[in-house]
mmCIF file of C-alpha atoms in Angstrom:
data_model
loop_
_atom_site.group_PDB
_atom_site.id
_atom_site.type_symbol
_atom_site.label_atom_id
_atom_site.label_comp_id
_atom_site.label_asym_id
_atom_site.label_seq_id
_atom_site.Cartn_x
_atom_site.Cartn_y
_atom_site.Cartn_z
ATOM 1 C CA MET A 1 -24.176 22.520 2.498
ATOM 2 C CA TYR A 2 -22.009 19.402 2.450
ATOM 3 C CA ASP A 3 -22.789 15.948 3.753
ATOM 4 C CA TYR A 4 -19.189 15.456 4.900
ATOM 5 C CA LEU A 5 -16.291 17.706 5.792
ATOM 6 C CA ILE A 6 -13.193 15.523 5.443
ATOM 7 C CA VAL A 7 -10.198 16.833 7.363
ATOM 8 C CA GLY A 8 -7.078 15.494 5.652
ATOM 9 C CA ALA A 9 -6.447 14.599 2.006
ATOM 10 C CA GLY A 10 -4.315 11.550 2.777
ATOM 11 C CA LEU A 11 -5.225 7.960 2.005
ATOM 12 C CA PHE A 12 -7.970 7.569 4.609
ATOM 13 C CA GLY A 13 -9.713 10.839 3.789
ATOM 14 C CA SER A 14 -9.393 10.338 0.039
ATOM 15 C CA VAL A 15 -10.758 6.786 0.065
ATOM 16 C CA PHE A 16 -13.694 7.873 2.211
ATOM 17 C CA ALA A 17 -14.367 10.890 -0.026
ATOM 18 C CA TYR A 18 -14.252 8.718 -3.157
ATOM 19 C CA GLU A 19 -16.679 6.173 -1.732
ATOM 20 C CA ALA A 20 -19.033 8.813 -0.317
ATOM 21 C CA ASN A 21 -19.033 10.680 -3.628
ATOM 22 C CA LYS A 22 -19.865 7.436 -5.436
ATOM 23 C CA ARG A 23 -22.911 7.152 -3.197
ATOM 24 C CA GLY A 24 -24.101 10.622 -4.123
ATOM 25 C CA LYS A 25 -22.828 12.387 -1.009
ATOM 26 C CA LYS A 26 -21.442 15.898 -1.277
ATOM 27 C CA CYS A 27 -17.983 16.184 0.264
ATOM 28 C CA LEU A 28 -15.523 18.942 1.050
ATOM 29 C CA VAL A 29 -11.940 17.793 1.588
ATOM 30 C CA ILE A 30 -9.490 20.135 3.314
ATOM 31 C CA ASP A 31 -5.798 19.818 4.068
ATOM 32 C CA LYS A 32 -3.362 22.071 5.875
ATOM 33 C CA ARG A 33 -0.639 21.242 3.357
ATOM 34 C CA GLY A 34 -0.466 22.725 -0.106
ATOM 35 C CA HIS A 35 -0.995 19.366 -1.806
ATOM 36 C CA VAL A 36 -3.175 16.268 -1.608
ATOM 37 C CA GLY A 37 -1.889 12.823 -0.678
ATOM 38 C CA GLY A 38 -0.728 13.280 2.890
ATOM 39 C CA ASN A 39 2.485 11.373 3.527
ATOM 40 C CA VAL A 40 2.172 9.260 0.377
ATOM 41 C CA TYR A 41 2.582 12.406 -1.740
ATOM 42 C CA THR A 42 5.093 12.075 -4.565
ATOM 43 C CA GLU A 43 6.368 15.091 -6.442
ATOM 44 C CA GLU A 44 8.243 15.155 -9.724
ATOM 45 C CA VAL A 45 11.780 16.474 -9.378
ATOM 46 C CA GLU A 46 13.902 16.568 -12.541
ATOM 47 C CA GLY A 47 11.722 13.861 -14.092
ATOM 48 C CA ILE A 48 11.943 11.550 -11.057
ATOM 49 C CA HIS A 49 9.026 10.821 -8.703
ATOM 50 C CA VAL A 50 10.292 11.744 -5.236
ATOM 51 C CA HIS A 51 8.650 10.223 -2.145
ATOM 52 C CA LYS A 52 8.583 13.494 -0.248
ATOM 53 C CA TYR A 53 7.789 12.036 3.176
ATOM 54 C CA GLY A 54 9.848 8.862 3.129
ATOM 55 C CA ALA A 55 9.853 5.629 1.145
ATOM 56 C CA HIS A 56 6.402 4.191 0.455
ATOM 57 C CA ILE A 57 6.262 0.669 -0.977
ATOM 58 C CA PHE A 58 2.778 -0.729 -1.397
ATOM 59 C CA HIS A 59 2.387 -4.309 -0.180
ATOM 60 C CA THR A 60 -0.510 -6.448 0.984
ATOM 61 C CA ASN A 61 -1.769 -10.015 1.221
ATOM 62 C CA ASN A 62 -5.341 -8.820 0.830
ATOM 63 C CA LYS A 63 -6.512 -9.333 -2.747
ATOM 64 C CA GLN A 64 -9.537 -7.106 -2.181
ATOM 65 C CA ILE A 65 -7.295 -4.181 -1.170
ATOM 66 C CA TRP A 66 -4.900 -4.909 -4.046
ATOM 67 C CA ASP A 67 -7.727 -4.953 -6.575
ATOM 68 C CA TYR A 68 -9.176 -1.800 -5.052
ATOM 69 C CA VAL A 69 -6.007 0.268 -5.379
ATOM 70 C CA ASN A 70 -5.299 -1.092 -8.864
ATOM 71 C CA GLN A 71 -8.400 0.635 -10.201
ATOM 72 C CA PHE A 72 -6.532 3.922 -9.723
ATOM 73 C CA ALA A 73 -3.082 2.958 -11.033
ATOM 74 C CA GLU A 74 -1.003 0.280 -12.670
ATOM 75 C CA PHE A 75 1.710 -1.009 -10.322
ATOM 76 C CA ASN A 76 5.195 -2.005 -11.380
ATOM 77 C CA ARG A 77 7.070 -5.077 -10.156
ATOM 78 C CA TYR A 78 9.247 -3.267 -7.602
ATOM 79 C CA THR A 79 10.320 -5.548 -4.727
ATOM 80 C CA ASN A 80 11.565 -3.992 -1.510
ATOM 81 C CA ALA A 81 15.081 -5.303 -0.837
ATOM 82 C CA PRO A 82 16.848 -2.739 1.362
ATOM 83 C CA VAL A 83 20.503 -3.079 2.292
ATOM 84 C CA ALA A 84 22.275 -2.056 5.484
ATOM 85 C CA ASN A 85 25.493 -0.051 5.550
ATOM 86 C CA TYR A 86 27.409 -0.570 8.789
ATOM 87 C CA LYS A 87 30.568 1.555 8.694
ATOM 88 C CA GLY A 88 31.046 0.721 5.024
ATOM 89 C CA GLU A 89 30.133 -2.947 5.317
ATOM 90 C CA ILE A 90 27.065 -3.899 3.245
ATOM 91 C CA TYR A 91 24.500 -6.445 4.455
ATOM 92 C CA ASN A 92 21.206 -7.639 3.013
ATOM 93 C CA LEU A 93 17.916 -7.040 4.823
ATOM 94 C CA PRO A 94 15.863 -8.660 6.149
ATOM 95 C CA PHE A 95 18.292 -10.957 7.973
ATOM 96 C CA ASN A 96 18.785 -13.929 5.655
ATOM 97 C CA MET A 97 21.419 -16.333 4.387
ATOM 98 C CA ASN A 98 23.143 -13.565 2.421
ATOM 99 C CA THR A 99 23.437 -11.598 5.677
ATOM 100 C CA PHE A 100 24.740 -14.587 7.634
ATOM 101 C CA ASN A 101 27.265 -15.500 4.970
ATOM 102 C CA LYS A 102 28.662 -11.957 4.997
ATOM 103 C CA LEU A 103 28.776 -11.889 8.808
ATOM 104 C CA TRP A 104 30.198 -15.313 9.549
ATOM 105 C CA GLY A 105 31.125 -17.019 6.270
ATOM 106 C CA VAL A 106 28.470 -19.700 6.852
ATOM 107 C CA THR A 107 26.903 -21.327 3.800
ATOM 108 C CA THR A 108 24.083 -23.487 5.178
ATOM 109 C CA PRO A 109 20.979 -22.682 7.231
ATOM 110 C CA GLU A 110 22.110 -25.153 9.895
ATOM 111 C CA GLN A 111 25.408 -23.328 10.366
ATOM 112 C CA ALA A 112 23.602 -19.991 10.636
ATOM 113 C CA LYS A 113 21.135 -21.341 13.216
ATOM 114 C CA GLN A 114 24.002 -22.715 15.280
ATOM 115 C CA ARG A 115 25.760 -19.320 15.298
ATOM 116 C CA ILE A 116 22.626 -17.497 16.409
ATOM 117 C CA ASP A 117 21.832 -20.117 19.058
ATOM 118 C CA GLN A 118 25.385 -19.987 20.437
ATOM 119 C CA GLN A 119 25.152 -16.214 20.829
ATOM 120 C CA ARG A 120 21.703 -16.384 22.415
ATOM 121 C CA ILE A 121 22.896 -18.906 24.986
ATOM 122 C CA ALA A 122 26.077 -16.956 25.716
ATOM 123 C CA ALA A 123 24.052 -13.776 26.345
ATOM 124 C CA LYS A 124 22.036 -15.539 29.090
ATOM 125 C CA VAL A 125 18.913 -13.421 28.575
ATOM 126 C CA GLU A 126 16.079 -15.261 30.271
ATOM 127 C CA ASN A 127 13.292 -12.684 30.508
ATOM 128 C CA PRO A 128 13.952 -9.680 28.241
ATOM 129 C CA THR A 129 13.044 -6.409 29.949
ATOM 130 C CA ASN A 130 14.165 -3.973 27.231
ATOM 131 C CA LEU A 131 14.707 -3.798 23.495
ATOM 132 C CA GLU A 132 18.409 -4.693 23.681
ATOM 133 C CA GLU A 133 17.764 -7.876 25.637
ATOM 134 C CA GLN A 134 14.809 -8.775 23.419
ATOM 135 C CA ALA A 135 16.839 -8.372 20.214
ATOM 136 C CA ILE A 136 19.800 -10.376 21.510
ATOM 137 C CA SER A 137 17.456 -13.138 22.670
ATOM 138 C CA LEU A 138 16.051 -13.345 19.141
ATOM 139 C CA VAL A 139 19.073 -12.928 16.848
ATOM 140 C CA GLY A 140 22.214 -12.944 18.958
ATOM 141 C CA THR A 141 24.837 -10.283 19.584
ATOM 142 C CA ASP A 142 26.487 -9.850 16.155
ATOM 143 C CA ILE A 143 23.293 -8.985 14.277
ATOM 144 C CA TYR A 144 22.129 -6.815 17.150
ATOM 145 C CA GLU A 145 25.358 -4.809 17.391
ATOM 146 C CA LYS A 146 25.795 -4.228 13.658
ATOM 147 C CA LEU A 147 22.286 -4.078 12.242
ATOM 148 C CA ILE A 148 19.831 -3.190 15.013
ATOM 149 C CA LYS A 149 21.347 -1.191 17.876
ATOM 150 C CA GLY A 150 22.540 1.998 16.131
ATOM 151 C CA TYR A 151 19.606 2.260 13.741
ATOM 152 C CA THR A 152 17.038 1.735 16.501
ATOM 153 C CA GLU A 153 18.655 4.217 18.878
ATOM 154 C CA LYS A 154 18.685 6.863 16.147
ATOM 155 C CA GLN A 155 15.098 6.094 15.191
ATOM 156 C CA TRP A 156 13.753 6.445 18.728
ATOM 157 C CA GLY A 157 16.297 8.908 20.165
ATOM 158 C CA ARG A 158 16.973 6.696 23.171
ATOM 159 C CA SER A 159 19.318 3.956 24.297
ATOM 160 C CA ALA A 160 18.071 0.504 23.343
ATOM 161 C CA LYS A 161 18.232 -0.354 27.045
ATOM 162 C CA GLN A 162 15.636 2.336 27.699
ATOM 163 C CA LEU A 163 13.238 1.144 24.998
ATOM 164 C CA PRO A 164 10.503 -1.393 25.768
ATOM 165 C CA ALA A 165 11.005 -4.958 24.545
ATOM 166 C CA PHE A 166 7.633 -5.051 22.729
ATOM 167 C CA ILE A 167 8.923 -2.758 19.942
ATOM 168 C CA ILE A 168 10.610 -5.799 18.401
ATOM 169 C CA LYS A 169 8.595 -8.742 19.652
ATOM 170 C CA ARG A 170 9.709 -10.551 16.545
ATOM 171 C CA LEU A 171 12.351 -9.892 13.928
ATOM 172 C CA PRO A 172 12.259 -11.260 10.375
ATOM 173 C CA VAL A 173 14.939 -13.968 10.243
ATOM 174 C CA ARG A 174 15.057 -16.116 7.124
ATOM 175 C CA PHE A 175 17.235 -19.101 6.484
ATOM 176 C CA THR A 176 16.933 -18.691 2.709
ATOM 177 C CA TYR A 177 18.761 -16.494 0.206
ATOM 178 C CA ASP A 178 15.750 -14.198 -0.150
ATOM 179 C CA ASN A 179 16.200 -10.415 0.021
ATOM 180 C CA ASN A 180 12.494 -9.594 -0.379
ATOM 181 C CA TYR A 181 11.699 -7.573 2.743
ATOM 182 C CA PHE A 182 7.969 -8.277 2.671
ATOM 183 C CA ASN A 183 6.309 -11.673 2.630
ATOM 184 C CA ASP A 184 3.140 -10.219 1.133
ATOM 185 C CA ARG A 185 1.786 -11.677 -2.093
ATOM 186 C CA TYR A 186 1.204 -8.295 -3.757
ATOM 187 C CA GLN A 187 3.836 -5.579 -3.935
ATOM 188 C CA GLY A 188 4.833 -2.684 -6.160
ATOM 189 C CA ILE A 189 5.032 1.047 -6.807
ATOM 190 C CA PRO A 190 2.288 2.857 -8.761
ATOM 191 C CA ILE A 191 3.528 3.905 -12.165
ATOM 192 C CA GLY A 192 3.263 7.688 -12.200
ATOM 193 C CA GLY A 193 3.533 8.038 -8.418
ATOM 194 C CA TYR A 194 1.092 8.010 -5.514
ATOM 195 C CA THR A 195 -0.167 11.558 -6.047
ATOM 196 C CA ALA A 196 -1.896 10.466 -9.255
ATOM 197 C CA ILE A 197 -3.879 7.855 -7.274
ATOM 198 C CA ILE A 198 -5.150 10.454 -4.814
ATOM 199 C CA GLU A 199 -6.019 12.879 -7.604
ATOM 200 C CA LYS A 200 -8.152 10.195 -9.261
ATOM 201 C CA MET A 201 -9.915 9.467 -5.978
ATOM 202 C CA LEU A 202 -10.688 13.157 -5.449
ATOM 203 C CA ALA A 203 -11.740 13.929 -9.027
ATOM 204 C CA GLY A 204 -14.995 15.895 -9.019
ATOM 205 C CA ILE A 205 -14.845 16.515 -5.261
ATOM 206 C CA ASP A 206 -14.367 19.957 -3.705
ATOM 207 C CA VAL A 207 -10.848 20.245 -2.277
ATOM 208 C CA ARG A 208 -9.365 23.183 -0.395
ATOM 209 C CA LEU A 209 -5.639 23.205 0.380
ATOM 210 C CA ASN A 210 -3.603 25.287 2.851
ATOM 211 C CA VAL A 211 -6.577 25.227 5.218
ATOM 212 C CA ASP A 212 -5.939 24.685 8.932
ATOM 213 C CA PHE A 213 -9.017 23.063 10.452
ATOM 214 C CA PHE A 214 -8.228 24.344 13.928
ATOM 215 C CA LYS A 215 -7.879 27.964 12.840
ATOM 216 C CA GLU A 216 -11.298 27.971 11.152
ATOM 217 C CA ARG A 217 -12.972 25.162 13.047
ATOM 218 C CA GLU A 218 -16.344 26.672 13.842
ATOM 219 C CA GLN A 219 -16.894 28.008 10.340
ATOM 220 C CA LEU A 220 -15.737 24.779 8.670
ATOM 221 C CA GLU A 221 -17.836 22.521 10.880
ATOM 222 C CA SER A 222 -20.900 24.602 10.013
ATOM 223 C CA LEU A 223 -20.487 23.646 6.343
ATOM 224 C CA ALA A 224 -21.307 19.952 6.742
ATOM 225 C CA ASP A 225 -23.608 17.525 8.535
ATOM 226 C CA LYS A 226 -20.729 15.246 9.534
ATOM 227 C CA VAL A 227 -16.958 15.449 9.923
ATOM 228 C CA VAL A 228 -14.399 12.813 8.967
ATOM 229 C CA PHE A 229 -11.322 13.656 11.029
ATOM 230 C CA THR A 230 -7.888 12.219 10.216
ATOM 231 C CA GLY A 231 -5.702 14.567 12.262
ATOM 232 C CA MET A 232 -4.268 14.208 15.764
ATOM 233 C CA ILE A 233 -6.978 13.005 18.114
ATOM 234 C CA ASP A 234 -5.463 14.768 21.136
ATOM 235 C CA GLN A 235 -5.515 18.071 19.262
ATOM 236 C CA TYR A 236 -9.164 17.524 18.290
ATOM 237 C CA PHE A 237 -10.046 17.274 21.984
ATOM 238 C CA ASP A 238 -7.819 20.233 22.901
ATOM 239 C CA TYR A 239 -5.211 18.044 24.648
ATOM 240 C CA GLN A 240 -7.479 17.720 27.695
ATOM 241 C CA PHE A 241 -5.891 14.430 28.783
ATOM 242 C CA GLY A 242 -2.366 15.407 27.743
ATOM 243 C CA VAL A 243 -0.251 15.387 24.582
ATOM 244 C CA LEU A 244 0.446 12.124 22.767
ATOM 245 C CA ASP A 245 4.103 11.554 21.861
ATOM 246 C CA TYR A 246 5.546 10.903 18.396
ATOM 247 C CA ARG A 247 8.863 10.719 16.633
ATOM 248 C CA SER A 248 9.267 13.088 13.716
ATOM 249 C CA LEU A 249 11.536 13.180 10.675
ATOM 250 C CA GLN A 250 13.540 15.707 8.693
ATOM 251 C CA PHE A 251 14.330 15.120 5.032
ATOM 252 C CA GLU A 252 17.303 16.444 3.106
ATOM 253 C CA THR A 253 16.817 15.989 -0.643
ATOM 254 C CA GLN A 254 19.517 16.560 -3.266
ATOM 255 C CA VAL A 255 19.559 16.403 -7.059
ATOM 256 C CA LEU A 256 22.842 14.822 -8.157
ATOM 257 C CA SER A 257 23.667 15.764 -11.723
ATOM 258 C CA THR A 258 27.148 14.206 -11.731
ATOM 259 C CA THR A 259 25.974 10.588 -11.416
ATOM 260 C CA ASP A 260 23.074 8.490 -12.668
ATOM 261 C CA ASN A 261 23.333 5.958 -9.826
ATOM 262 C CA PHE A 262 24.353 7.007 -6.332
ATOM 263 C CA GLN A 263 23.939 3.818 -4.283
ATOM 264 C CA GLY A 264 22.560 1.093 -6.545
ATOM 265 C CA ASN A 265 19.420 0.557 -4.453
ATOM 266 C CA ALA A 266 16.273 2.467 -3.561
ATOM 267 C CA VAL A 267 16.821 2.200 0.211
ATOM 268 C CA VAL A 268 20.074 1.909 2.157
ATOM 269 C CA ASN A 269 19.868 1.876 5.966
ATOM 270 C CA TYR A 270 22.812 3.287 7.921
ATOM 271 C CA THR A 271 22.913 1.124 11.016
ATOM 272 C CA ASP A 272 25.857 2.609 12.931
ATOM 273 C CA ARG A 273 25.127 5.112 15.691
ATOM 274 C CA GLU A 274 27.541 7.763 14.422
ATOM 275 C CA THR A 275 25.910 8.459 11.035
ATOM 276 C CA PRO A 276 23.211 11.041 11.870
ATOM 277 C CA TYR A 277 20.637 9.830 9.325
ATOM 278 C CA THR A 278 18.931 6.452 9.378
ATOM 279 C CA ARG A 279 18.730 5.898 5.649
ATOM 280 C CA ILE A 280 19.253 7.283 2.172
ATOM 281 C CA ILE A 281 16.508 6.876 -0.412
ATOM 282 C CA GLU A 282 17.404 6.977 -4.114
ATOM 283 C CA HIS A 283 14.023 7.542 -5.670
ATOM 284 C CA LYS A 284 14.638 6.593 -9.317
ATOM 285 C CA HIS A 285 15.153 2.934 -8.367
ATOM 286 C CA PHE A 286 11.502 2.641 -7.269
ATOM 287 C CA GLU A 287 10.527 2.979 -10.923
ATOM 288 C CA PHE A 288 13.671 1.573 -12.567
ATOM 289 C CA GLY A 289 14.563 5.025 -13.884
ATOM 290 C CA LYS A 290 17.096 5.472 -16.691
ATOM 291 C CA GLN A 291 17.734 9.224 -16.231
ATOM 292 C CA ASP A 292 21.306 10.492 -16.522
ATOM 293 C CA HIS A 293 21.006 12.055 -13.050
ATOM 294 C CA THR A 294 19.519 11.010 -9.718
ATOM 295 C CA VAL A 295 17.730 12.355 -6.629
ATOM 296 C CA ILE A 296 18.526 11.203 -3.091
ATOM 297 C CA THR A 297 16.946 11.926 0.291
ATOM 298 C CA LYS A 298 18.619 11.556 3.668
ATOM 299 C CA GLU A 299 16.212 10.814 6.507
ATOM 300 C CA TYR A 300 16.913 12.163 9.992
ATOM 301 C CA PRO A 301 14.726 11.131 12.965
ATOM 302 C CA ILE A 302 14.083 13.955 15.424
ATOM 303 C CA GLU A 303 12.116 14.569 18.588
ATOM 304 C CA TRP A 304 8.564 15.636 17.826
ATOM 305 C CA GLU A 305 7.226 18.899 19.117
ATOM 306 C CA TYR A 306 4.106 20.865 18.260
ATOM 307 C CA GLY A 307 4.374 22.275 14.733
ATOM 308 C CA LEU A 308 6.406 19.344 13.403
ATOM 309 C CA GLU A 309 4.867 16.494 11.456
ATOM 310 C CA PRO A 310 4.059 13.488 13.683
ATOM 311 C CA TYR A 311 5.216 10.268 11.997
ATOM 312 C CA TYR A 312 5.654 7.442 14.483
ATOM 313 C CA PRO A 313 3.394 7.116 17.539
ATOM 314 C CA ILE A 314 5.275 6.104 20.669
ATOM 315 C CA ASN A 315 2.942 3.342 21.787
ATOM 316 C CA ASN A 316 4.268 2.831 25.284
ATOM 317 C CA ALA A 317 1.985 2.198 28.254
ATOM 318 C CA GLU A 318 1.740 5.870 29.208
ATOM 319 C CA ASN A 319 0.749 7.089 25.737
ATOM 320 C CA ASN A 320 -1.643 4.207 25.156
ATOM 321 C CA ALA A 321 -3.421 5.050 28.404
ATOM 322 C CA ILE A 322 -3.829 8.658 27.290
ATOM 323 C CA TYR A 323 -5.086 7.577 23.859
ATOM 324 C CA LYS A 324 -7.638 5.270 25.463
ATOM 325 C CA GLN A 325 -9.231 8.279 27.157
ATOM 326 C CA TYR A 326 -9.440 10.152 23.852
ATOM 327 C CA LYS A 327 -10.859 7.060 22.152
ATOM 328 C CA THR A 328 -13.649 6.970 24.736
ATOM 329 C CA LEU A 329 -14.520 10.578 23.893
ATOM 330 C CA ALA A 330 -14.369 9.873 20.163
ATOM 331 C CA GLU A 331 -16.836 7.009 20.489
ATOM 332 C CA LYS A 332 -19.369 9.422 21.994
ATOM 333 C CA GLU A 333 -19.237 11.748 18.980
ATOM 334 C CA SER A 334 -22.315 11.089 16.874
ATOM 335 C CA THR A 335 -21.417 13.353 13.944
ATOM 336 C CA VAL A 336 -17.644 12.798 13.755
ATOM 337 C CA LEU A 337 -15.829 9.794 12.262
ATOM 338 C CA PHE A 338 -12.184 9.316 13.265
ATOM 339 C CA GLY A 339 -9.730 7.463 11.033
ATOM 340 C CA GLY A 340 -6.134 7.161 9.923
ATOM 341 C CA ARG A 341 -2.915 6.831 11.898
ATOM 342 C CA LEU A 342 -3.129 10.155 13.767
ATOM 343 C CA ALA A 343 -6.756 9.828 14.795
ATOM 344 C CA THR A 344 -6.287 6.234 15.982
ATOM 345 C CA TYR A 345 -2.705 6.633 17.269
ATOM 346 C CA LYS A 346 -1.418 3.628 15.340
ATOM 347 C CA TYR A 347 1.345 3.179 12.814
ATOM 348 C CA TYR A 348 -0.416 1.868 9.720
ATOM 349 C CA ASP A 349 0.960 0.630 6.425
ATOM 350 C CA MET A 350 -0.850 1.969 3.367
ATOM 351 C CA HIS A 351 -2.965 -1.127 2.783
ATOM 352 C CA GLN A 352 -4.092 -1.012 6.408
ATOM 353 C CA VAL A 353 -5.222 2.606 6.069
ATOM 354 C CA ILE A 354 -7.222 1.730 2.954
ATOM 355 C CA GLY A 355 -8.736 -1.277 4.728
ATOM 356 C CA GLU A 356 -9.713 0.851 7.723
ATOM 357 C CA ALA A 357 -11.257 3.489 5.452
ATOM 358 C CA LEU A 358 -13.310 0.886 3.576
ATOM 359 C CA THR A 359 -14.486 -0.616 6.891
ATOM 360 C CA THR A 360 -15.575 2.857 8.005
ATOM 361 C CA VAL A 361 -17.418 3.326 4.695
ATOM 362 C CA THR A 362 -19.240 0.010 5.197
ATOM 363 C CA LYS A 363 -20.323 0.968 8.715
ATOM 364 C CA GLU A 364 -21.453 4.410 7.565
ATOM 365 C CA PHE A 365 -23.390 3.504 4.425
ATOM 366 C CA GLU A 366 -24.380 -0.149 4.538
#
């Protein structure tokens, strides 16, 4: 008999299992995939650690979280500095003085501010009612048209005029020549990949892979006193209030043996509407690889349907209202703990998932 059945071997489930195991609790971790790690899983392809489910760059301002994750891996000095490709034109992200100089030829912050202000005023957007109006009110028309509109419409599968303004309440605009995407104090990629971190967390703990909780639910639940559930909360409650919406992704990965450097950067966003993928990831650059070949992944956003992996919750008013009903049910469960992005219907960064897991551990054991 186990103390905890942990459904999902991603970051939340693995952190909880590690902490419970440390406290002498017996845990069984299951996952429907054939590997541990959830979406942070990295697999070695031709000597290069490939981020199988999209780019994952660890970043946080929380020293406690940084110290916590560093007990499982040494992190390199990788700094996220993506670039945008708009019909062959290259721009730095986030929007900064390098971006403004390329767009307008300006060389001072004052000149850049004037350009943006002129475009804001000309657009005459008083009370933004959709994403397009919100973006233009923040950064003007040039940046919106070249670097936001196409990418966002591909990402969400809808016209920017149909998307709610709150999706981009604020956009990172910097009047410095700084290409560092994150402002966080701590940032890097674990040397050896993320999978090694999860494997260290789960060392000595019973793990069963290729196990679908919902196909063997009754039998699995009988194995433990409590359940830690990190899957889709609406599925847990048999969709009784309706299905929560997500956007999903498809990945197309290629090994390129004819070049050692395909695009010169780990992440390049394709911001025009016509290019079907949103970005290309060149994985070797995350770890400053010197291999004589390279591996790239094209990322295609798609509509989510049952059976596909849910990546991005669509947190509009309708979905949030449905989730609230499930949350009320979850709070009544005395022997089930819910955690992670799917069980809480939130898009979390990695450090936030770890923080949530450690908070859950504190509530459970202390």
